[in-house]
Structure formats: C-alpha cells, structure tokens
Coordinates of N, CA and C in Angstrom, one line a residue:
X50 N 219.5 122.0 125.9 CA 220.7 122.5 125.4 C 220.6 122.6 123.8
X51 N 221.2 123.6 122.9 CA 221.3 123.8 122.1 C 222.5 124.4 121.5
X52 N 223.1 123.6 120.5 CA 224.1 123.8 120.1 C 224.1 124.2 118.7
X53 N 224.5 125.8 117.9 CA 224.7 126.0 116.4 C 226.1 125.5 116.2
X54 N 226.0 124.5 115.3 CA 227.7 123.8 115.0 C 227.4 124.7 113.4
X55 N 228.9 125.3 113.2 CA 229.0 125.7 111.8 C 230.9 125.2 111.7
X56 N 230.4 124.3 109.9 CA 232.1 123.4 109.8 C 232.7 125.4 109.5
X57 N 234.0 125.5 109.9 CA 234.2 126.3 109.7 C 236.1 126.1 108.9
X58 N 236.5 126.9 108.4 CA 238.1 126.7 108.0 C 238.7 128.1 108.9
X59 N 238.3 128.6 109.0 CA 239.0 129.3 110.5 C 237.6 130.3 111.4
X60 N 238.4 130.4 112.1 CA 237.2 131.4 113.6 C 237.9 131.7 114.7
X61 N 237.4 133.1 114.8 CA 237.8 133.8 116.1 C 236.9 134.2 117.0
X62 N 237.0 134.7 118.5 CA 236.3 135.4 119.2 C 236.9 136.3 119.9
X63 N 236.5 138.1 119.4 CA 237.2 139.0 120.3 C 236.7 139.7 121.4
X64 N 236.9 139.7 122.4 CA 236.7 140.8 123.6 C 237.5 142.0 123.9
X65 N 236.8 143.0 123.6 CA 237.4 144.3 123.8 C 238.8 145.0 122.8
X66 N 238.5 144.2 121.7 CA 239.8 144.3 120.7 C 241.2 143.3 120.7
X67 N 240.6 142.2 121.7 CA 241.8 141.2 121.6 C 240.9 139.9 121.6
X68 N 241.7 138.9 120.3 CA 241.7 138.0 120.1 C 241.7 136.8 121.4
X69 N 240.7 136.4 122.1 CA 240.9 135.0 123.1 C 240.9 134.2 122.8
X70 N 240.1 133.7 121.4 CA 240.2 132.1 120.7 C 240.3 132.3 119.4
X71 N 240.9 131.3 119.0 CA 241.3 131.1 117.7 C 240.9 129.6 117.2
X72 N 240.7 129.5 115.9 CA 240.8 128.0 115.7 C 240.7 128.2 113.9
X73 N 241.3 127.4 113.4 CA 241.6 126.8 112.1 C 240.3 125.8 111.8
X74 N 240.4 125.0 110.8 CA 239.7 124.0 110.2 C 239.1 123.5 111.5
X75 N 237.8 123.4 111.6 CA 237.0 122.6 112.7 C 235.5 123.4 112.2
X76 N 235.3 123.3 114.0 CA 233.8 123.5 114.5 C 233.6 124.8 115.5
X77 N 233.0 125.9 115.0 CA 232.7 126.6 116.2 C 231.0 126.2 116.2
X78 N 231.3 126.5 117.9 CA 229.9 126.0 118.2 C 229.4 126.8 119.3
X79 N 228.1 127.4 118.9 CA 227.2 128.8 119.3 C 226.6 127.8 120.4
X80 N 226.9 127.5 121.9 CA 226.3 126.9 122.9 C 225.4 127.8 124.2
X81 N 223.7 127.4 123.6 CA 223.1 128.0 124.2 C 222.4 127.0 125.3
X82 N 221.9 127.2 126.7 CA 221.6 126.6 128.0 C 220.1 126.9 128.6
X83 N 219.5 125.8 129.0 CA 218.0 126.1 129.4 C 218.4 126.0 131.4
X84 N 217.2 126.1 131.6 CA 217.7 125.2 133.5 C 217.2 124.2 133.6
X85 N 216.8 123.1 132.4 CA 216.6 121.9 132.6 C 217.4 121.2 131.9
X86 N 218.6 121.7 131.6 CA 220.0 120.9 131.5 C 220.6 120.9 132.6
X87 N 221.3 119.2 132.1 CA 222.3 119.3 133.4 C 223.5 118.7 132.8
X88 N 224.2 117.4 133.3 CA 225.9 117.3 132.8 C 225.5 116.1 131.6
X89 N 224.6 115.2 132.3 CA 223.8 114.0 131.3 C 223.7 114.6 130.2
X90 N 223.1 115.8 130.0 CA 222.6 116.3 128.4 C 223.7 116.8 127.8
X91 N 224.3 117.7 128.3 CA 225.3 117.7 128.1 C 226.6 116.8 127.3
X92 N 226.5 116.0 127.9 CA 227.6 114.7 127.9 C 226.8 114.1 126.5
X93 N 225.7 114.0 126.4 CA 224.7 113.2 125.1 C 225.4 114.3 123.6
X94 N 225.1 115.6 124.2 CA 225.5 116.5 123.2 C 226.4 116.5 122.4
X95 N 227.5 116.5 123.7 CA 229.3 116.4 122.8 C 229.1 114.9 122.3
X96 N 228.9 114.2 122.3 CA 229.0 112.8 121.3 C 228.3 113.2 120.4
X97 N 227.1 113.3 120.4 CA 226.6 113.6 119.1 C 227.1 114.7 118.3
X98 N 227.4 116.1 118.4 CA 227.8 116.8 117.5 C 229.8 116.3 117.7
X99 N 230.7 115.7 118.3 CA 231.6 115.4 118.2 C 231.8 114.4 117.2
X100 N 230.6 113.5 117.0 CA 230.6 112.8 116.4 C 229.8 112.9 115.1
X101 N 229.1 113.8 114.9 CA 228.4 113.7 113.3 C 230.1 113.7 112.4
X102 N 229.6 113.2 111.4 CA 230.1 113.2 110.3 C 229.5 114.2 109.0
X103 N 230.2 115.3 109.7 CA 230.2 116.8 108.7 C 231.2 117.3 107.6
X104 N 232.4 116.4 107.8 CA 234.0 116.5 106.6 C 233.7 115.6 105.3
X105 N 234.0 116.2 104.9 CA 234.1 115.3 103.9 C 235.5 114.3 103.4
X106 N 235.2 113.1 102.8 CA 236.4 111.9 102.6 C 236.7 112.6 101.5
X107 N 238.0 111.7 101.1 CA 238.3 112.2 99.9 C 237.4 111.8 98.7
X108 N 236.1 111.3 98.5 CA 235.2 111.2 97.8 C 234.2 112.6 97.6
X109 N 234.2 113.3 98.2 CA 233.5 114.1 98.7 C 232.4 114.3 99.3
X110 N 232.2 113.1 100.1 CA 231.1 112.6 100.6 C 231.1 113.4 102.4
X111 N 230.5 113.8 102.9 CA 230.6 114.5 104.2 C 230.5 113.0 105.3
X112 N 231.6 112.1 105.5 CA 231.6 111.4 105.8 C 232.7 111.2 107.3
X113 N 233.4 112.3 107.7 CA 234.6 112.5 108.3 C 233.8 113.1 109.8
X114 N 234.4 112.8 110.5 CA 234.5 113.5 112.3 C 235.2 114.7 112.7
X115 N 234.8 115.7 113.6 CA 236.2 116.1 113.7 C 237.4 115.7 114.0
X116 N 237.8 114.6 114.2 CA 238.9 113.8 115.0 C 239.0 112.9 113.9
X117 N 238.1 112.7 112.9 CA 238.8 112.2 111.6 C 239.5 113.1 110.7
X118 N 239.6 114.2 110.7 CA 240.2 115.3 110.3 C 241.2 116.4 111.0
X119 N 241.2 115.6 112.4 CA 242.0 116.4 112.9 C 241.8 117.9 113.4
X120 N 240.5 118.6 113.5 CA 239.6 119.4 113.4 C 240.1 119.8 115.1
X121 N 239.8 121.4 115.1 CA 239.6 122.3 116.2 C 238.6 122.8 116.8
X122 N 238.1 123.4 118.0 CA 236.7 123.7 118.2 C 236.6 124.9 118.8
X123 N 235.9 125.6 118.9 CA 235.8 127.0 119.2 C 234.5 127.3 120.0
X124 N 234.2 127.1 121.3 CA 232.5 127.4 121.8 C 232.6 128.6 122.4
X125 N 231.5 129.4 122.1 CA 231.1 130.4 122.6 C 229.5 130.5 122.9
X126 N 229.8 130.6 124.2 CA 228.1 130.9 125.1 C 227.2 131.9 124.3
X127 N 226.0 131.3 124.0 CA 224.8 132.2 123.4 C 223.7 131.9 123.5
X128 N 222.7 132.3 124.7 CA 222.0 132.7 125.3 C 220.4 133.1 124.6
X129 N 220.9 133.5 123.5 CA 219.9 134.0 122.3 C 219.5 132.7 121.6
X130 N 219.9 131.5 121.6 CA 219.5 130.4 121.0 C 218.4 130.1 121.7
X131 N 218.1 130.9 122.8 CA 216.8 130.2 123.6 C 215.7 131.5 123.3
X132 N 216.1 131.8 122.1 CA 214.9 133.3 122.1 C 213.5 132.8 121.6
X133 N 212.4 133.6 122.3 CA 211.3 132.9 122.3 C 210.6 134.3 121.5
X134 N 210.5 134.1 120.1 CA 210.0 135.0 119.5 C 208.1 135.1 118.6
X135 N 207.5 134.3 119.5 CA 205.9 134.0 119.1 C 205.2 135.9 118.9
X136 N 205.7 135.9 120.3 CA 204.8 137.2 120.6 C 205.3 138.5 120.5
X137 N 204.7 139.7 119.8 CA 205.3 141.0 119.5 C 207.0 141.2 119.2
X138 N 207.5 141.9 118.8 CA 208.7 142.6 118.4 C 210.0 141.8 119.1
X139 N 209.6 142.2 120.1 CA 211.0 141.9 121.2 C 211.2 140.3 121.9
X140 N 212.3 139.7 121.3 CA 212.2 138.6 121.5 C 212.3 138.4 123.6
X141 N 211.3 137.1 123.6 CA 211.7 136.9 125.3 C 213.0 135.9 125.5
X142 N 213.6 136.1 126.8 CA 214.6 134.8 127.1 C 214.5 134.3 128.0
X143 N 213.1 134.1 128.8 CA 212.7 133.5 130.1 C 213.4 131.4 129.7
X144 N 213.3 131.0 128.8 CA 213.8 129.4 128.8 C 215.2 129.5 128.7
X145 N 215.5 130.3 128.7 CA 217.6 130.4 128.9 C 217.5 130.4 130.2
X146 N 219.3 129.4 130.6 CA 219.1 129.3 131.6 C 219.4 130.1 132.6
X147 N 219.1 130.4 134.3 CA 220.0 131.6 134.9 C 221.6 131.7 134.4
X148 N 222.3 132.6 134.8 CA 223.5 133.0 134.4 C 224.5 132.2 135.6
X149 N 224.5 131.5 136.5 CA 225.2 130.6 137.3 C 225.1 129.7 137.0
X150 N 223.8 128.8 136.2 CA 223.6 127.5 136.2 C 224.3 127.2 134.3
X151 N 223.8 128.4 133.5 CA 224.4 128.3 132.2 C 226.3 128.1 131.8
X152 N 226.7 129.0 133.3 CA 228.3 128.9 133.2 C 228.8 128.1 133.4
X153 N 228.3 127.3 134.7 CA 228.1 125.7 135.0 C 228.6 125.0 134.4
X154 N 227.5 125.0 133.5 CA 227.5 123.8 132.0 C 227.8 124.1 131.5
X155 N 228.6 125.6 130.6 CA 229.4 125.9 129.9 C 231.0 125.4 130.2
X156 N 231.0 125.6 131.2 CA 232.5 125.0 131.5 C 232.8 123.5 131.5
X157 N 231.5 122.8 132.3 CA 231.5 121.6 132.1 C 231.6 121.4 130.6
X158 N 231.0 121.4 130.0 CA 231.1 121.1 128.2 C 232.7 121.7 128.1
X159 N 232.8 122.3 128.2 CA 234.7 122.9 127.7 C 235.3 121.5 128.2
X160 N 235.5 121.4 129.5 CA 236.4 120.6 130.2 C 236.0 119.1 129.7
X161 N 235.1 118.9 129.1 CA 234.6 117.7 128.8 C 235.1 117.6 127.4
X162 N 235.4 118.1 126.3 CA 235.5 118.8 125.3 C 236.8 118.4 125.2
X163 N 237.7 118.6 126.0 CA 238.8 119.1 125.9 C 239.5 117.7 126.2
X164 N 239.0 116.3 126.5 CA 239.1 114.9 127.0 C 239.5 114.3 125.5
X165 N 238.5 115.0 124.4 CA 238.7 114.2 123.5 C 239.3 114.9 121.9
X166 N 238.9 116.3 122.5 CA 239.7 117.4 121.4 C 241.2 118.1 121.6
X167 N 242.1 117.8 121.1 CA 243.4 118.6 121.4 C 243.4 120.0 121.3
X168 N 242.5 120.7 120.4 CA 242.5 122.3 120.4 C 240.8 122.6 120.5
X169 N 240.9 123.0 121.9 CA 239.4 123.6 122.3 C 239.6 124.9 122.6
X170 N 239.2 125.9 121.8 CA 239.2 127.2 122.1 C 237.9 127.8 122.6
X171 N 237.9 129.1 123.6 CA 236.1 129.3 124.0 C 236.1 130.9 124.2
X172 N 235.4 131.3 124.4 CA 234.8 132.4 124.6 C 234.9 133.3 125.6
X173 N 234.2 134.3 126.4 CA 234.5 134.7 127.6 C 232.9 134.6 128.4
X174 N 232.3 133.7 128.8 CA 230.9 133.4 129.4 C 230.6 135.2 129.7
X175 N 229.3 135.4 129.1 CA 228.6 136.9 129.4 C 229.2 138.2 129.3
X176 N 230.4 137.6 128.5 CA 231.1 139.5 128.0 C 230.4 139.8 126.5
X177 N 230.5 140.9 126.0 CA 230.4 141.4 125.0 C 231.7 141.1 123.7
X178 N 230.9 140.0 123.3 CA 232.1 139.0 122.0 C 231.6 139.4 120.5
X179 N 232.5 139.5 119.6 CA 232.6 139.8 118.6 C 232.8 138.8 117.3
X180 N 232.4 137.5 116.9 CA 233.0 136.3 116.4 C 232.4 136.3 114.9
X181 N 234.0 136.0 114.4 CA 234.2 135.9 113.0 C 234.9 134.4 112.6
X182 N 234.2 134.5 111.4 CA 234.5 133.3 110.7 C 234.4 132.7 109.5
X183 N 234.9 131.8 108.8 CA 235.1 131.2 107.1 C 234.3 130.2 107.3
X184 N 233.2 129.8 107.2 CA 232.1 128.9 107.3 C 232.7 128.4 106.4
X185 N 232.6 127.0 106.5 CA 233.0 125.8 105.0 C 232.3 125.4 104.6
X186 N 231.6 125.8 103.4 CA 230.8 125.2 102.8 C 229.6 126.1 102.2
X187 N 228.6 126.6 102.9 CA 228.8 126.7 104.5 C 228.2 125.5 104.7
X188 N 228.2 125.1 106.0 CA 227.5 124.0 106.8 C 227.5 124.0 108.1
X189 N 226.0 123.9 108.1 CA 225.5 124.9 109.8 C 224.5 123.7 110.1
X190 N 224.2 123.1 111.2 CA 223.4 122.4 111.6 C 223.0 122.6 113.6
X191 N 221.8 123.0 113.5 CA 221.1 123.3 115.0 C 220.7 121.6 115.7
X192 N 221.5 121.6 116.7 CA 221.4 120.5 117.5 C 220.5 121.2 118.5
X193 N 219.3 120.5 119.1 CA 218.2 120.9 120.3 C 218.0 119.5 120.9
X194 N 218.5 119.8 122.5 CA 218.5 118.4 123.2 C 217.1 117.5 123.1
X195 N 216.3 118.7 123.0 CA 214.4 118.6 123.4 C 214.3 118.0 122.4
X196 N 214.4 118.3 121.2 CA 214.3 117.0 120.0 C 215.5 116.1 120.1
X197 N 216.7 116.0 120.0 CA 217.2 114.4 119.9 C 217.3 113.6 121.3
X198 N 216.9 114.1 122.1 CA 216.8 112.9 123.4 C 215.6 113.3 124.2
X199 N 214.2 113.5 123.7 CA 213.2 113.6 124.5 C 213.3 112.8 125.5
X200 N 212.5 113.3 126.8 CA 212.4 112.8 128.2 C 211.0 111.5 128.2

C-alpha cells in the first residue's frame, strides 16, 4: 500500500463538474493498492500516517497530529502510485492491485478512517477525478508498506 499524504489548508475532488469532497485544513491522501495488501496493512497504515506528526505547535516545530489540530482528510484512490517506470516510455501497472480487490481496501481504509476522524471525505473509486488543492507548506511525504513494515 502506498499512501501520498500532502498537509493541505483546503482540497477538493471533482467528478464530472461537481464537487464530492471537500476538506479544509488536514490531509489529502493519494491512496494507491498492490494484491498483496490486505486489512492488516492497511490498519498499520492509518496509524502511522494518522499519527505522524506533520502540524506544527505553536513553536513551529512540526510536532502536531491530525487530531491534535483537529484536521480533515480527503482520500482519493490512485492507482498510478504503483507505476513501474524502469523500462521504455510508457509506464507499466501490472503491481496495482485488480480493480475489486483495490476497492476492497479502499473502502475498508475509509470506514476505518472514519472510527478515529470526524471529517473523512473521498473520492469516487475508478471515475475520472479532478483534485485540487493549497498544499501547506508544502509538505508531502510517500508512505510505502514494503518499506515501513517489511515481511
């Protein structure tokens, strides 16, 4: 699993000219799926990016949670974090996962999400999305299950 977290001060995602998620001050998070995830990795994920301390205190130290700030979240499925670009032009996406097993775990991560965050906003799994956003900072950090919890 791979998750792009960017701190954001607002973010949207539109399908077809209308607004489906919204969120203010938080985290949108670009959530991309292999087929050797399952709910376990998952579950490892949201603690860890729920829990970095990416805000900053009133020192200006990036010391804060999103739930120490009171922070929103915004996930949208992307598929392209699994692009495998070694060989010629066109990138491959055979390590993404099938499109049943990715929605799966997309939803599970929402519903899981949603246990410990009051404003979880998401995407539309496999439509054509359009997402904008006020990066804070900026500050962007790539979470990859395969490095922080090798097997």
């Amino acid at each position: 699993m791979r998750c792009f977290v960017q701190r954001v001060k607002d973010a949207s995602v539109t399908v077809d000219g209308t607004i489906i998620g919204q969120i203010h001050q938080g985290l949108l998070i670009l959530l991309g799926v292999c087929n050797e995830d399952d709910t376990a990795v998952a579950d490892k994920m949201i603690k860890k990016v729920l829990g970095a301390r990416i805000f900053e205190d009133e020192n200006g130290k990036t010391n804060r949670s999103l739930a120490d700030v009171e922070g929103e979240l915004l996930v949208v499925s992307q598929f392209t974090l699994y692009a495998d670009c070694r060989k010629g032009n066109r990138p491959s996406f055979t390590r993404a996962g099938s499109a049943q097993h990715a929605e799966e775990l997309y939803e599970y991560f929402l519903e899981q999400c949603r246990k410990s965050v009051p404003v979880v906003e998401h995407g539309e799994f496999g439509a054509d999305m359009s997402v904008a956003l006020i990066n804070d900072g900026p500050f962007s950090i790539m979470y990859d299950s395969e490095e922080l919890f090798p097997l």
